[in-house]
Short mmCIF file of C-alpha atoms and ligand atoms in Angstrom, two decimals:
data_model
loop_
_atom_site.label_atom_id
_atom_site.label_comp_id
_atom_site.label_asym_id
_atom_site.label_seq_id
_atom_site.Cartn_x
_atom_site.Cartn_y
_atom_site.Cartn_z
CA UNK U 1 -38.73 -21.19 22.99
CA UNK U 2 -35.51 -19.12 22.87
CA UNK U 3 -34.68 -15.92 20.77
CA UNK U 4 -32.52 -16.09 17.88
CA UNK U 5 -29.07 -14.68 18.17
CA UNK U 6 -27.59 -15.28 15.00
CA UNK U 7 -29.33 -15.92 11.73
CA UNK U 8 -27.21 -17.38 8.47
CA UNK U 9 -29.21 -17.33 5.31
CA UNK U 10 -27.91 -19.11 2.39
CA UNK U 11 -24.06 -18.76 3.40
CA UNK U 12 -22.02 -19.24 0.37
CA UNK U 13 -18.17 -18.56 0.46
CA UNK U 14 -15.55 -19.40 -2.50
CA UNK U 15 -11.84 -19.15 -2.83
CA UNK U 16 -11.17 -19.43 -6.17
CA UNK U 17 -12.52 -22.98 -7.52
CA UNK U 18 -12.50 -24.19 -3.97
CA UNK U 19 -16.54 -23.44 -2.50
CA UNK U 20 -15.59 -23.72 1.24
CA UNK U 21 -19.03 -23.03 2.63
CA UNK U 22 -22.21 -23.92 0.14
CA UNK U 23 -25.35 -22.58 1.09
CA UNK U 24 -25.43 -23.23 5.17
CA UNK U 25 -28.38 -22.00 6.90
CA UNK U 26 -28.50 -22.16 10.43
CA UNK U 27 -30.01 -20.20 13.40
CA UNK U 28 -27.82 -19.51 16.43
CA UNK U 29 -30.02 -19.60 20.01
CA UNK U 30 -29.40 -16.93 22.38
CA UNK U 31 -27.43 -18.75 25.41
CA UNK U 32 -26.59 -22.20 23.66
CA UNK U 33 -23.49 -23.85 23.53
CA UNK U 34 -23.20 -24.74 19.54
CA UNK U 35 -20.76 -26.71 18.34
CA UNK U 36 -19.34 -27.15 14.50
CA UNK U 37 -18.37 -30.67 13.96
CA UNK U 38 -16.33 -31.61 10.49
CA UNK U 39 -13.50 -32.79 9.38
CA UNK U 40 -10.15 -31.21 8.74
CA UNK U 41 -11.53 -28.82 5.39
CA UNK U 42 -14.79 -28.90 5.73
CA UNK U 43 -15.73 -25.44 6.11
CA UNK U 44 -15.79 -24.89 10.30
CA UNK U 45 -13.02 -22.56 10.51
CA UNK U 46 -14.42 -20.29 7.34
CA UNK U 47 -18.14 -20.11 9.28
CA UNK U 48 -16.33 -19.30 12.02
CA UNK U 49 -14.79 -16.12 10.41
CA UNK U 50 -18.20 -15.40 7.87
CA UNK U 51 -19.97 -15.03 11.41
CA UNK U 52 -16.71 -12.94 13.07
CA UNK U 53 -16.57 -10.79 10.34
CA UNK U 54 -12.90 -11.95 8.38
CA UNK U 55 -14.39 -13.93 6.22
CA UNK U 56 -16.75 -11.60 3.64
CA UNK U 57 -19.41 -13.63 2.59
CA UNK U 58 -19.52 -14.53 -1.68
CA UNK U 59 -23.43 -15.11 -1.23
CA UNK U 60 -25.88 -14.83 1.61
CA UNK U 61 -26.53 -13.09 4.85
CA UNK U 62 -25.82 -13.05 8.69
CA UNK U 63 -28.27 -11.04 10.88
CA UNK U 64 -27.53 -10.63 14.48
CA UNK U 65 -31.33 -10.11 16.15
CA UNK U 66 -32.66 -9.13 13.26
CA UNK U 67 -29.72 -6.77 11.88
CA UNK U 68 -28.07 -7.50 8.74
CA UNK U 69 -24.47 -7.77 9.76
CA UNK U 70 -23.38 -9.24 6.77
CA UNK U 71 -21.23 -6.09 5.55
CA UNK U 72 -19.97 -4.49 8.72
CA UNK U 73 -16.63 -5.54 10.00
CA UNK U 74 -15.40 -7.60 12.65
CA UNK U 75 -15.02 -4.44 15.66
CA UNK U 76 -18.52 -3.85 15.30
CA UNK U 77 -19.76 -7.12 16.12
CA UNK U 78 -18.19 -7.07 19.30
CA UNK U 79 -18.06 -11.19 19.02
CA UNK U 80 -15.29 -12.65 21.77
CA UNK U 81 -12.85 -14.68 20.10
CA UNK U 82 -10.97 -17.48 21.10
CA UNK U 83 -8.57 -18.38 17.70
CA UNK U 84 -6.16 -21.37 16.74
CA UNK U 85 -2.86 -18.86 16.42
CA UNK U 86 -4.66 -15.76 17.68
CA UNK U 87 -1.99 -16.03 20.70
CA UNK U 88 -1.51 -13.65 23.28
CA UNK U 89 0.56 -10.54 23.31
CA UNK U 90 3.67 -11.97 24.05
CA UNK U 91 5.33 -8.73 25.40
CA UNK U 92 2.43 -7.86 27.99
CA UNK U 93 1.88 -9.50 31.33
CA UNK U 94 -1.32 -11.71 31.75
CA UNK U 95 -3.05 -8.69 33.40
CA UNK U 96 -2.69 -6.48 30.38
CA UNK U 97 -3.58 -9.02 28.14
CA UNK U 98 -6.97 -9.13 29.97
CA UNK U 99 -7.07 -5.16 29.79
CA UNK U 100 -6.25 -4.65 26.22
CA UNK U 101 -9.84 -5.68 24.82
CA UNK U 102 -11.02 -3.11 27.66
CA UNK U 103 -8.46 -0.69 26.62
CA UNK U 104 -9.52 -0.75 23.05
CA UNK U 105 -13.06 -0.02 23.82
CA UNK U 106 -12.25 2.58 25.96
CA UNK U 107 -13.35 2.07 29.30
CA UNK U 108 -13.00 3.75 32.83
CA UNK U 109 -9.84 2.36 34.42
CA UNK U 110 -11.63 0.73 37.70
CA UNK U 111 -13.86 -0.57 35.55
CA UNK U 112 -11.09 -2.29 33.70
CA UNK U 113 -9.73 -3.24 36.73
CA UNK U 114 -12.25 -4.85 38.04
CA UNK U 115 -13.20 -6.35 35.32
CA UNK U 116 -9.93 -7.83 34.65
CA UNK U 117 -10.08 -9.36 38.07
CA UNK U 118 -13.22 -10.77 37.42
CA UNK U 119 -11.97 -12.16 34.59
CA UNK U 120 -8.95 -13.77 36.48
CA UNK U 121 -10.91 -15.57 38.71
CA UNK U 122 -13.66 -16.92 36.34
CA UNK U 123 -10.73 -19.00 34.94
CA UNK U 124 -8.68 -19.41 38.06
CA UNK U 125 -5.73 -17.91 37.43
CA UNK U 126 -5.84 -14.90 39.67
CA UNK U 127 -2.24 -15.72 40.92
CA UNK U 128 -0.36 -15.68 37.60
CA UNK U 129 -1.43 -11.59 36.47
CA UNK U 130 2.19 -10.55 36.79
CA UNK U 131 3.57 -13.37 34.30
CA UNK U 132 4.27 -13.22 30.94
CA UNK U 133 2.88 -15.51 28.62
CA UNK U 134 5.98 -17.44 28.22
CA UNK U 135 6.16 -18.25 31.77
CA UNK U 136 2.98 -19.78 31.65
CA UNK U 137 1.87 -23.85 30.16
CA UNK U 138 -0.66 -24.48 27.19
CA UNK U 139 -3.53 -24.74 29.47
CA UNK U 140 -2.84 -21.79 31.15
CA UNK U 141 -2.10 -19.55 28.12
CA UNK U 142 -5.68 -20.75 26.74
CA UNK U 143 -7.51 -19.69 30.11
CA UNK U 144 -5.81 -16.22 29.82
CA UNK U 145 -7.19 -16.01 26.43
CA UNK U 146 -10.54 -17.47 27.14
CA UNK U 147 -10.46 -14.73 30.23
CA UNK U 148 -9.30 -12.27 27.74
CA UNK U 149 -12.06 -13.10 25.13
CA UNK U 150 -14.35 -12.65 27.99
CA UNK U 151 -13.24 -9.30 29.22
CA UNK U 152 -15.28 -7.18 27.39
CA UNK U 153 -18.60 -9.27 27.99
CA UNK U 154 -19.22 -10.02 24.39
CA UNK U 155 -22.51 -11.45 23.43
CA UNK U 156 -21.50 -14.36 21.62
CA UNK U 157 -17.95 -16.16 22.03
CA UNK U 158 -16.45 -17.75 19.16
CA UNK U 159 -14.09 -20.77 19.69
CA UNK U 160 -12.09 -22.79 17.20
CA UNK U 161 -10.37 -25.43 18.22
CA UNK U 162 -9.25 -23.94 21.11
CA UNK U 163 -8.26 -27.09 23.23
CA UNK U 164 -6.64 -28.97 20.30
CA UNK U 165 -3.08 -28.17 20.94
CA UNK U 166 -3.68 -29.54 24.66
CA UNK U 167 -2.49 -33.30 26.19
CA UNK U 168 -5.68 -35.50 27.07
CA UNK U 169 -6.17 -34.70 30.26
CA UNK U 170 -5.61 -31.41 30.49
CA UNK U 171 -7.98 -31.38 27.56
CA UNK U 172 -11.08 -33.18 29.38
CA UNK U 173 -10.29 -30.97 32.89
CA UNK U 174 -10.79 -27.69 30.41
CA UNK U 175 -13.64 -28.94 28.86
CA UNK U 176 -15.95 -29.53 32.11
CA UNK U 177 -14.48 -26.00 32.81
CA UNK U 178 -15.86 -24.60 29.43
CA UNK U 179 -18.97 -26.08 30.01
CA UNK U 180 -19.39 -24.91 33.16
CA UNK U 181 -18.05 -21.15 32.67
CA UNK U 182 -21.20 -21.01 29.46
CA UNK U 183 -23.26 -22.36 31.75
CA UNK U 184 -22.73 -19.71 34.23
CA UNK U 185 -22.39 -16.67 32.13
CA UNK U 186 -25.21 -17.26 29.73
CA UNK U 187 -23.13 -16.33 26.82
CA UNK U 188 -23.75 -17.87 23.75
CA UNK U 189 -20.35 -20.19 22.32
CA UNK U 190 -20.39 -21.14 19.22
CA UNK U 191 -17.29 -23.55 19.69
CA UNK U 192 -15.34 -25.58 16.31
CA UNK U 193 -14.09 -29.18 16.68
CA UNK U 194 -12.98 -31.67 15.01
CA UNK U 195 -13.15 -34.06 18.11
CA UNK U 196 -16.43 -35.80 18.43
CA UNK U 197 -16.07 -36.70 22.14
CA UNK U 198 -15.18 -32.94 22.82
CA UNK U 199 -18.63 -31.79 20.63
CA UNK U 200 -20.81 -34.59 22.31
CA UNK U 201 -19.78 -34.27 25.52
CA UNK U 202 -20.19 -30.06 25.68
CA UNK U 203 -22.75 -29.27 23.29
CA UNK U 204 -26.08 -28.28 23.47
CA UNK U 205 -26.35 -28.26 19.71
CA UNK U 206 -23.82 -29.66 17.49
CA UNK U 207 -23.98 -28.89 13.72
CA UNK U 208 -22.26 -31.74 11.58
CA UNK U 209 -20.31 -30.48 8.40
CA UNK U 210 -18.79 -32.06 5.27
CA UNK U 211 -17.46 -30.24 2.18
CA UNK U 212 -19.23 -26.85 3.26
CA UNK U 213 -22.50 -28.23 3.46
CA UNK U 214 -24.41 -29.20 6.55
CA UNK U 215 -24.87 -32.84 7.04
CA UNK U 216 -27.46 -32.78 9.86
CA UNK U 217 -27.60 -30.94 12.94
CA UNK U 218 -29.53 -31.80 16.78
CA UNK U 219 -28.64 -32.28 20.44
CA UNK U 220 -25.97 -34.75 20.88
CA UNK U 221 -27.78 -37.79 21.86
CA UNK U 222 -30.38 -37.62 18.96
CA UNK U 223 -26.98 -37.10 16.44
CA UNK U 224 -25.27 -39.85 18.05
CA UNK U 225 -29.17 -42.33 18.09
CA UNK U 226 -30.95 -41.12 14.61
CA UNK U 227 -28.18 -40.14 11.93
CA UNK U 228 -29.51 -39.51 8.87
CA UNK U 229 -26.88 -40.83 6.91
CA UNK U 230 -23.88 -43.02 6.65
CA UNK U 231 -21.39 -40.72 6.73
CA UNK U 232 -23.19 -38.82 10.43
CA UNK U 233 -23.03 -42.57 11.86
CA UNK U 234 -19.71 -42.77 10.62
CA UNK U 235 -17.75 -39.33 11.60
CA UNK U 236 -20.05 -39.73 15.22
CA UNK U 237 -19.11 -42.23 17.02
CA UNK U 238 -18.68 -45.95 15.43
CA UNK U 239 -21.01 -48.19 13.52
CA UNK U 240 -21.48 -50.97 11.28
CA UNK U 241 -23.08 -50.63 7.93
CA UNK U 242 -25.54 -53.33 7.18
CA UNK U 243 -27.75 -53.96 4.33
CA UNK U 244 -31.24 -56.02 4.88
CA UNK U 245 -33.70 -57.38 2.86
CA UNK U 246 -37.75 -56.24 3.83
CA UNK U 247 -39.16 -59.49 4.13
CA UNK U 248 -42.65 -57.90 5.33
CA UNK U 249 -44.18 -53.89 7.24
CA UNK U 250 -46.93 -53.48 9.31
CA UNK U 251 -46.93 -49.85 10.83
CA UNK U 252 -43.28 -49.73 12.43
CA UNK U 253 -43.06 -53.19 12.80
CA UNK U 254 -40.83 -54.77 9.86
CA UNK U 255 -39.36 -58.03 9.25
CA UNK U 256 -36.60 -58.25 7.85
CA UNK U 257 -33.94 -60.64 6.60
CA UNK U 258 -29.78 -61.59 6.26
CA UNK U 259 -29.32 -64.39 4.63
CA UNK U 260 -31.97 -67.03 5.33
CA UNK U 261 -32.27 -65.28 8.66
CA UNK U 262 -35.32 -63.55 9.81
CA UNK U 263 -35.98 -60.78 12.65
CA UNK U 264 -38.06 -57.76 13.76
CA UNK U 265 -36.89 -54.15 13.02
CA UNK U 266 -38.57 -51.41 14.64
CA UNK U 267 -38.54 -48.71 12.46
CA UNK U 268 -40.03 -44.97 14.17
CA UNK U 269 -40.60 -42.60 11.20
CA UNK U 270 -40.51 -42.53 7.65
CA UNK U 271 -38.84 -45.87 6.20
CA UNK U 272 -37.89 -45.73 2.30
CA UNK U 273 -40.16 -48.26 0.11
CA UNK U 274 -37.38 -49.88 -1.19
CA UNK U 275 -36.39 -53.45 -0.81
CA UNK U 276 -33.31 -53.33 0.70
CA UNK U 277 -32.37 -51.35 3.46
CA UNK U 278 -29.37 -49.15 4.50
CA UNK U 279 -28.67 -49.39 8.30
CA UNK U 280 -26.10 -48.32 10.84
CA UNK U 281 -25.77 -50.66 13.73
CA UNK U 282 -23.35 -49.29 17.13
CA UNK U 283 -20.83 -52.08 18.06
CA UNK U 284 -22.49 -51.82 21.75
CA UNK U 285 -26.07 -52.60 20.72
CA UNK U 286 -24.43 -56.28 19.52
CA UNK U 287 -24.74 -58.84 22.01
CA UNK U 288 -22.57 -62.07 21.86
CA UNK U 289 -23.88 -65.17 22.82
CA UNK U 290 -22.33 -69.47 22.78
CA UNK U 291 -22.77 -70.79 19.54
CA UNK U 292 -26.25 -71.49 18.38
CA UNK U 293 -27.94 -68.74 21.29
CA UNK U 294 -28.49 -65.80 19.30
CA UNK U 295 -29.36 -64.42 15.74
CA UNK U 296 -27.14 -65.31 13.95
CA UNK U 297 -23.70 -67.12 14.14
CA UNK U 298 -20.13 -66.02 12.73
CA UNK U 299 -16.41 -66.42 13.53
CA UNK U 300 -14.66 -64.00 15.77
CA UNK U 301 -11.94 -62.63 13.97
CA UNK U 302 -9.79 -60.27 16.45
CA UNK U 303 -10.30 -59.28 20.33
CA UNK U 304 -8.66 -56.20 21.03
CA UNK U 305 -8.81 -55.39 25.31
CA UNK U 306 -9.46 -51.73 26.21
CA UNK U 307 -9.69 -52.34 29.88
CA UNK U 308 -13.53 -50.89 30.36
CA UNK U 309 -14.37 -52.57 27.13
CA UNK U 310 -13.67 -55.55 24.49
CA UNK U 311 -13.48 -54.64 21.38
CA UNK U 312 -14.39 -57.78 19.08
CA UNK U 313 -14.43 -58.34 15.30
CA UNK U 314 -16.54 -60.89 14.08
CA UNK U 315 -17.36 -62.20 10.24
CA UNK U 316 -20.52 -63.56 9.46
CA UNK U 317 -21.05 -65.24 5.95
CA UNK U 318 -23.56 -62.70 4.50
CA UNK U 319 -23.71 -59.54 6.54
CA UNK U 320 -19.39 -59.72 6.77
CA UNK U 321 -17.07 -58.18 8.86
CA UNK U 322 -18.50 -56.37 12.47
CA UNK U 323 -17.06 -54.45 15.32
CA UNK U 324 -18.92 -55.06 18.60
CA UNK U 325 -18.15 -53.35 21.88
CA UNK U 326 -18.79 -55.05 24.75
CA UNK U 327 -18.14 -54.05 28.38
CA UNK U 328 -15.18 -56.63 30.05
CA UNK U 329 -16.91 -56.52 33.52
CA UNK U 330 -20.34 -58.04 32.12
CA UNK U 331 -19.26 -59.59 29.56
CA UNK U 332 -21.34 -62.60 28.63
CA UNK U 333 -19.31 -64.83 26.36
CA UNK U 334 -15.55 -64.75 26.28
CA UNK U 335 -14.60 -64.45 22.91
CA UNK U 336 -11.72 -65.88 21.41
CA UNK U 337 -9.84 -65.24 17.90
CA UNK U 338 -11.05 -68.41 15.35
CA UNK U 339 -13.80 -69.61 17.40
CA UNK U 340 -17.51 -69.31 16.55
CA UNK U 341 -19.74 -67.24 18.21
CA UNK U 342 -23.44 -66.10 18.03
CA UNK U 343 -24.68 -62.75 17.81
CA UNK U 344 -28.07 -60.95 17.91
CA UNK U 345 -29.76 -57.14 18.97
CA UNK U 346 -32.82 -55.64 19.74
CA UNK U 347 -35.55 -54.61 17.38
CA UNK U 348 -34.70 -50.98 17.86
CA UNK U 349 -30.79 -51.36 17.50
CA UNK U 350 -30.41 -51.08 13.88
CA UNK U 351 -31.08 -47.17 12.34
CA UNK U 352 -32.39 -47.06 8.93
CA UNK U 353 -30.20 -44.55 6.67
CA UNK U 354 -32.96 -42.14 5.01
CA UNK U 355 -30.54 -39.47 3.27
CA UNK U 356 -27.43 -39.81 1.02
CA UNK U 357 -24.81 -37.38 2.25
CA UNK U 358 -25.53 -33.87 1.54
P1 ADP T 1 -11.82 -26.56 8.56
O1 ADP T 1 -11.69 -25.43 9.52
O2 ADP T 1 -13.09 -27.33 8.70
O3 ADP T 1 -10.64 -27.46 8.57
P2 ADP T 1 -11.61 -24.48 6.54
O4 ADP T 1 -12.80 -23.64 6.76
O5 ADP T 1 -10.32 -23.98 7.06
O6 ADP T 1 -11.90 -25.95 7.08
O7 ADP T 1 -11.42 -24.73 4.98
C1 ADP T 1 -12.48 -25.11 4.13
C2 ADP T 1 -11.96 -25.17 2.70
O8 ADP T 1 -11.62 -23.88 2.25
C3 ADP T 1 -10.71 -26.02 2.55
O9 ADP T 1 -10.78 -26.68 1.32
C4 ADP T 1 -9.61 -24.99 2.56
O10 ADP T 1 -8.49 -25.45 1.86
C5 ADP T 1 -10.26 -23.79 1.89
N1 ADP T 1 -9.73 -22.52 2.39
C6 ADP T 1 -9.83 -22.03 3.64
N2 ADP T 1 -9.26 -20.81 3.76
C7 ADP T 1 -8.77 -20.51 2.53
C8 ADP T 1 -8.06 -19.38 1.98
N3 ADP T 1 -7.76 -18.30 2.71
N4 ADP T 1 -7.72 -19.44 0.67
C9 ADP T 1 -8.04 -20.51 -0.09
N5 ADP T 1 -8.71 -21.60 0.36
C10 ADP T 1 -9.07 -21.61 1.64
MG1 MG T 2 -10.21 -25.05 11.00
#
């Protein structure tokens, strides 16, 4: 078990009508990577500054180890900060931008030196500490603030969106160097995306919001395997939303039904009495099969190549339109727009929808 860094109780923020943040509780681990995964509005930005210490709270509390922090503003926090428009000082070289959080606080001048060296090379840009910022690119100007956010050896690093400005693949290259550089310092990030590749592919954690409210939070794979509801298996990753009739439960073991078609569901955990369930289904747990093979059989609508993967829309009569994903170099049924097709999946495929949206 780790310690608790960060404790929000009850977080509640309002501007005007609008309730940006509505009652989030969360605990922060010392040393994780944590990641706050919404939409465009729904809140990450606001948390971001309620736990930095520009946002006042309307309702609730933040404690850092124990110490209400709710009140005190952000310089005595000491949190490293890494902001969408919080640029750097265009009119000092990369070396003093480094410095200035040193500077600030005070510190011995080899000690800021060194330090700022340090920095430098933690994000690889010890040959550039004479530039200015303008004679640097986007991905460079972010490592100098990273390094600069860093400086001071804050306890906790706060990121929000830092990469999104970034091309592709400079985007990807940072992010195996973000994850790396937490993994080396210790420091705990508590980084803000609205990418879900970028928040399953660094997190440790990854908390999922909509409308201010927590949706669900967990490691990435158990997100990305067990959402809770539709709109988790929607806004992570793709799925298909499928309704089926409980024909029969014995333990975990259910039968169920679309159409006059009948199959095993393995359901782990608590499964709603109800008799017809909500499931999400990924497009790669579909297999395709010739005509008459599998499960059930449908019409393939649209192939779209990706080059790793097929992307194929079928329509069956009762369960409608689905996306399946299927990988082009073991691909075991060519499909092709018009034609029918078969299609089936394992017991454990399908993931029964428990909650509404919070
Ligand atoms: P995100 O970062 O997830 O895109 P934000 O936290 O920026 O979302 O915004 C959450 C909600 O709060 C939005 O509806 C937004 O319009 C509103 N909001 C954010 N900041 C302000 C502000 N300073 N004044 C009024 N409304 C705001
Ligand atoms: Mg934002």
């Amino acid at each position: 078990m780790s310690d608790t860094i960060l404790t929000i109780a009850d977080a509640t923020k309002r501007y005007g009508s609008v309730l940006a943040l509505d009652h989030v509780t969360l605990d922060v681990e010392e040393g994780e990577f944590l990641t706050l995964l919404g939409p465009s509005g729904s809140g990450k930005t606001t948390l971001l500054s309620a736990i930095a210490g520009f946002a006042p709270l309307s309702e609730g509390r933040i404690e850092l180890r124990g110490r209400d922090i709710t009140h005190e503003p952000p310089e005595h926090r000491d949190f490293g900060m890494v902001f969408q428009g919080y640029a750097l000082f265009p009119t000092m070289t990369v070396r003093d931008n480094i410095a200035f959080p040193l500077k600030v606080r005070k510190r011995p001048a080899a000690e800021v030196k060194q330090r700022v060296e340090y920095c430098l090379g933690l994000v690889q840009m010890e040959d550039f500490a004479d530039r200015m910022p303008t004679q640097l690119s986007g991905g460079q100007q972010q490592r100098i603030a990273l390094a600069r956010a860093l400086s001071f050896e804050p306890q906790v690093l706060l990121l929000d969106e830092p990469l999104s400005a970034l091309d592709k693949k400079l985007r990807a290259d940072l992010q195996w160097e973000l994850k790396s550089l937490h993994d080396s310092l210790g420091v705990t990030f508590i980084y803000v995306t609205h990418d879900q590749d970028e928040a399953l592919s660094m997190s440790d954690r990854v908390v999922i919001l909509k409308d201010g409210r927590i949706q669900q939070e967990g490691e990435p794979d158990t997100l990305y395997n067990s959402p809770r509801n539709r709109f988790v298996a929607d806004f992570l990753g793709k799925s298909n939303f499928l309704q089926l009739s409980v024909k029969a439960r014995e333990g975990d073991a259910l039968t169920c039904a679309i159409g006059g078609t009948d199959f095993a569901v393995k359901a782990p955990g608590d499964v709603p009495s109800v008799d017809i369930l909500q499931v999400a289904l990924r497009p790669e747990r579909i297999r395709l099969a010739e005509p008459g093979a599998e499960m059930l059989d449908g019409t393939v609508r649209q192939v779209s190549y990706l080059g790793e993967r097929c992307l194929v829309m079928i329509e069956h009569e009762e369960a409608g339109t689905l996306m399946i994903s299927q990988p082009t170099w073991k691909a075991g049924v060519t499909p092709r727009a018009g034609l029918p097709i078969s299609f089936g999946w394992d017991a454990d495929a399908p993931v029964i929808l428990t909650g509404e949206a919070a």
